[in-house]
């Protein structure tokens, strides 16, 4: 309208309901993008190596690298780039069917295992991985240690399997070690069925629960241990 009909800026802005300040401001979006380019490049440099880092780790790294941009400005650019991560929510377990507690007719058909926790005399916590054969009620392994991740569980099962052979099925609860991909992938590769009990129903894994009670009553509760080697020696 200004160029074609030679209207004044004030009248043209009034006709299209545009504030005159917006007219005089010009292309701020392009100027803003140009001003934020160094921040975008710096964030891309960090995210390239650390894709799961959140905002504050990225911001702290920028400060360590000598950048002094205000955190609110960096947060605006961070969000505009779509880097803000969703908060992790509690993992929902799939529905578990009730597993019948039957006595296997032969050994090595079904194993079950579970973890117990206790403490040394010094107060240091440790855990025990207890593994039994449900057919014979034989304790295949009692492994005490301060850390027993899923990879360690797989290693212990491999060691027992090299001597005894692997079972057709393993009855377990829904602990993080039993849900870990390294454990489930190994069982799938070996053709082992995983019989998960229903959450909050330890009676569905009664054989290993019975063993755990005896293990606590006869070993963990009556004795004071100062080292893990004493626990391993007594439980061997």
Short mmCIF file of N, CA and C in Angstrom, two decimals, residues 103-168:
data_model
loop_
_atom_site.label_atom_id
_atom_site.label_comp_id
_atom_site.label_asym_id
_atom_site.label_seq_id
_atom_site.Cartn_x
_atom_site.Cartn_y
_atom_site.Cartn_z
N UNK A 103 6.34 -79.44 40.32
CA UNK A 103 7.64 -80.06 40.57
C UNK A 103 8.11 -80.72 39.28
N UNK A 104 9.20 -80.26 38.69
CA UNK A 104 9.69 -80.89 37.46
C UNK A 104 10.05 -82.35 37.69
N UNK A 105 9.80 -83.16 36.68
CA UNK A 105 10.05 -84.60 36.80
C UNK A 105 11.52 -84.94 36.69
N UNK A 106 12.35 -84.04 36.16
CA UNK A 106 13.77 -84.33 36.00
C UNK A 106 14.59 -83.09 36.31
N UNK A 107 15.87 -83.33 36.55
CA UNK A 107 16.78 -82.23 36.82
C UNK A 107 17.01 -81.41 35.55
N UNK A 108 17.43 -80.19 35.75
CA UNK A 108 17.76 -79.27 34.65
C UNK A 108 16.56 -78.89 33.79
N UNK A 109 15.35 -79.13 34.28
CA UNK A 109 14.18 -78.67 33.55
C UNK A 109 13.89 -77.20 33.88
N UNK A 110 13.86 -76.89 35.18
CA UNK A 110 13.56 -75.52 35.62
C UNK A 110 14.52 -75.11 36.72
N UNK A 111 15.18 -74.01 36.50
CA UNK A 111 15.96 -73.37 37.54
C UNK A 111 15.20 -72.14 38.02
N UNK A 112 15.52 -71.71 39.22
CA UNK A 112 15.01 -70.43 39.71
C UNK A 112 16.12 -69.73 40.48
N UNK A 113 16.13 -68.43 40.42
CA UNK A 113 17.13 -67.69 41.19
C UNK A 113 16.54 -66.39 41.69
N UNK A 114 17.19 -65.85 42.71
CA UNK A 114 16.73 -64.62 43.34
C UNK A 114 17.91 -63.99 44.07
N UNK A 115 17.74 -62.74 44.46
CA UNK A 115 18.79 -62.01 45.17
C UNK A 115 18.39 -61.81 46.63
N UNK A 116 19.40 -61.81 47.50
CA UNK A 116 19.24 -61.46 48.89
C UNK A 116 20.25 -60.36 49.22
N UNK A 117 19.96 -59.60 50.24
CA UNK A 117 20.88 -58.54 50.64
C UNK A 117 21.19 -58.65 52.13
N UNK A 118 22.39 -58.26 52.50
CA UNK A 118 22.82 -58.26 53.89
C UNK A 118 23.96 -57.27 54.02
N UNK A 119 24.62 -57.24 55.18
CA UNK A 119 25.71 -56.29 55.40
C UNK A 119 26.81 -56.96 56.19
N UNK A 120 28.05 -56.53 55.92
CA UNK A 120 29.20 -56.97 56.71
C UNK A 120 29.20 -56.25 58.05
N UNK A 121 30.09 -56.66 58.94
CA UNK A 121 30.18 -56.05 60.27
C UNK A 121 30.49 -54.55 60.16
N UNK A 122 31.22 -54.16 59.10
CA UNK A 122 31.57 -52.75 58.91
C UNK A 122 30.39 -51.92 58.42
N UNK A 123 29.30 -52.57 58.04
CA UNK A 123 28.13 -51.86 57.52
C UNK A 123 28.06 -51.85 56.00
N UNK A 124 29.09 -52.38 55.35
CA UNK A 124 29.09 -52.40 53.88
C UNK A 124 28.08 -53.42 53.38
N UNK A 125 27.21 -53.00 52.45
CA UNK A 125 26.16 -53.87 51.95
C UNK A 125 26.71 -54.82 50.89
N UNK A 126 26.12 -56.00 50.84
CA UNK A 126 26.43 -56.95 49.77
C UNK A 126 25.16 -57.71 49.41
N UNK A 127 25.21 -58.38 48.27
CA UNK A 127 24.06 -59.15 47.79
C UNK A 127 24.51 -60.58 47.52
N UNK A 128 23.54 -61.48 47.54
CA UNK A 128 23.79 -62.88 47.22
C UNK A 128 22.86 -63.30 46.09
N UNK A 129 23.43 -63.89 45.05
CA UNK A 129 22.65 -64.48 43.98
C UNK A 129 22.52 -65.98 44.26
N UNK A 130 21.31 -66.42 44.55
CA UNK A 130 21.05 -67.82 44.87
C UNK A 130 20.35 -68.50 43.69
N UNK A 131 20.90 -69.62 43.25
CA UNK A 131 20.37 -70.36 42.10
C UNK A 131 20.11 -71.79 42.52
N UNK A 132 18.91 -72.30 42.24
CA UNK A 132 18.59 -73.68 42.60
C UNK A 132 17.94 -74.38 41.41
N UNK A 133 17.99 -75.72 41.45
CA UNK A 133 17.27 -76.57 40.50
C UNK A 133 15.97 -76.98 41.18
N UNK A 134 14.84 -76.62 40.58
CA UNK A 134 13.55 -76.89 41.23
C UNK A 134 13.23 -78.38 41.27
N UNK A 135 13.78 -79.16 40.34
CA UNK A 135 13.49 -80.59 40.32
C UNK A 135 14.15 -81.34 41.46
N UNK A 136 15.39 -80.98 41.78
CA UNK A 136 16.14 -81.68 42.81
C UNK A 136 16.31 -80.86 44.09
N UNK A 137 15.89 -79.57 44.07
CA UNK A 137 16.07 -78.62 45.18
C UNK A 137 17.55 -78.41 45.50
N UNK A 138 18.41 -78.66 44.54
CA UNK A 138 19.86 -78.54 44.74
C UNK A 138 20.28 -77.08 44.54
N UNK A 139 21.10 -76.60 45.44
CA UNK A 139 21.65 -75.26 45.30
C UNK A 139 22.79 -75.31 44.28
N UNK A 140 22.57 -74.69 43.13
CA UNK A 140 23.58 -74.71 42.07
C UNK A 140 24.63 -73.63 42.25
N UNK A 141 24.28 -72.58 42.96
CA UNK A 141 25.25 -71.52 43.18
C UNK A 141 24.74 -70.51 44.19
N UNK A 142 25.67 -70.06 45.05
CA UNK A 142 25.42 -68.95 45.97
C UNK A 142 26.57 -67.99 45.76
N UNK A 143 26.28 -66.87 45.13
CA UNK A 143 27.33 -65.93 44.71
C UNK A 143 27.17 -64.63 45.47
N UNK A 144 28.01 -64.38 46.51
CA UNK A 144 27.96 -63.09 47.22
C UNK A 144 28.90 -62.08 46.57
N UNK A 145 28.44 -60.85 46.46
CA UNK A 145 29.29 -59.78 45.95
C UNK A 145 28.61 -58.44 46.22
N UNK A 146 29.39 -57.37 46.07
CA UNK A 146 28.82 -56.04 46.29
C UNK A 146 28.01 -55.57 45.09
N UNK A 147 28.30 -56.12 43.92
CA UNK A 147 27.57 -55.74 42.71
C UNK A 147 27.33 -56.98 41.87
N UNK A 148 26.07 -57.17 41.47
CA UNK A 148 25.69 -58.33 40.66
C UNK A 148 24.80 -57.88 39.51
N UNK A 149 25.36 -57.22 38.51
CA UNK A 149 24.55 -56.76 37.38
C UNK A 149 24.16 -57.93 36.47
N UNK A 150 23.37 -57.62 35.45
CA UNK A 150 22.85 -58.66 34.56
C UNK A 150 23.97 -59.42 33.85
N UNK A 151 25.04 -58.69 33.45
CA UNK A 151 26.14 -59.36 32.77
C UNK A 151 26.83 -60.37 33.68
N UNK A 152 26.91 -60.05 34.97
CA UNK A 152 27.50 -61.00 35.93
C UNK A 152 26.60 -62.21 36.11
N UNK A 153 25.28 -61.99 36.13
CA UNK A 153 24.33 -63.11 36.24
C UNK A 153 24.52 -64.07 35.07
N UNK A 154 24.63 -63.51 33.86
CA UNK A 154 24.83 -64.34 32.67
C UNK A 154 26.12 -65.13 32.79
N UNK A 155 27.17 -64.49 33.27
CA UNK A 155 28.45 -65.17 33.40
C UNK A 155 28.37 -66.33 34.39
N UNK A 156 27.67 -66.14 35.50
CA UNK A 156 27.53 -67.22 36.48
C UNK A 156 26.69 -68.37 35.91
N UNK A 157 25.64 -68.04 35.17
CA UNK A 157 24.83 -69.10 34.57
C UNK A 157 25.63 -69.88 33.52
N UNK A 158 26.46 -69.18 32.77
CA UNK A 158 27.32 -69.86 31.79
C UNK A 158 28.27 -70.84 32.49
N UNK A 159 28.84 -70.39 33.61
CA UNK A 159 29.79 -71.23 34.33
C UNK A 159 29.11 -72.48 34.87
N UNK A 160 27.91 -72.33 35.44
CA UNK A 160 27.19 -73.50 35.94
C UNK A 160 26.78 -74.40 34.78
N UNK A 161 26.33 -73.78 33.68
CA UNK A 161 25.91 -74.55 32.52
C UNK A 161 27.03 -75.34 31.87
N UNK A 162 28.27 -74.84 31.96
CA UNK A 162 29.40 -75.55 31.35
C UNK A 162 29.67 -76.88 32.05
N UNK A 163 29.25 -76.99 33.30
CA UNK A 163 29.45 -78.23 34.07
C UNK A 163 28.19 -79.09 34.06
N UNK A 164 27.05 -78.45 34.21
CA UNK A 164 25.81 -79.17 34.42
C UNK A 164 24.90 -79.19 33.20
N UNK A 165 25.07 -78.24 32.30
CA UNK A 165 24.13 -78.04 31.21
C UNK A 165 23.11 -76.98 31.59
N UNK A 166 22.48 -76.38 30.60
CA UNK A 166 21.54 -75.31 30.84
C UNK A 166 20.12 -75.85 30.96
N UNK A 167 19.24 -75.14 31.66
CA UNK A 167 17.87 -75.62 31.85
C UNK A 167 16.98 -75.27 30.65
N UNK A 168 15.78 -75.83 30.65
CA UNK A 168 14.79 -75.49 29.64
C UNK A 168 14.06 -74.20 30.02
#
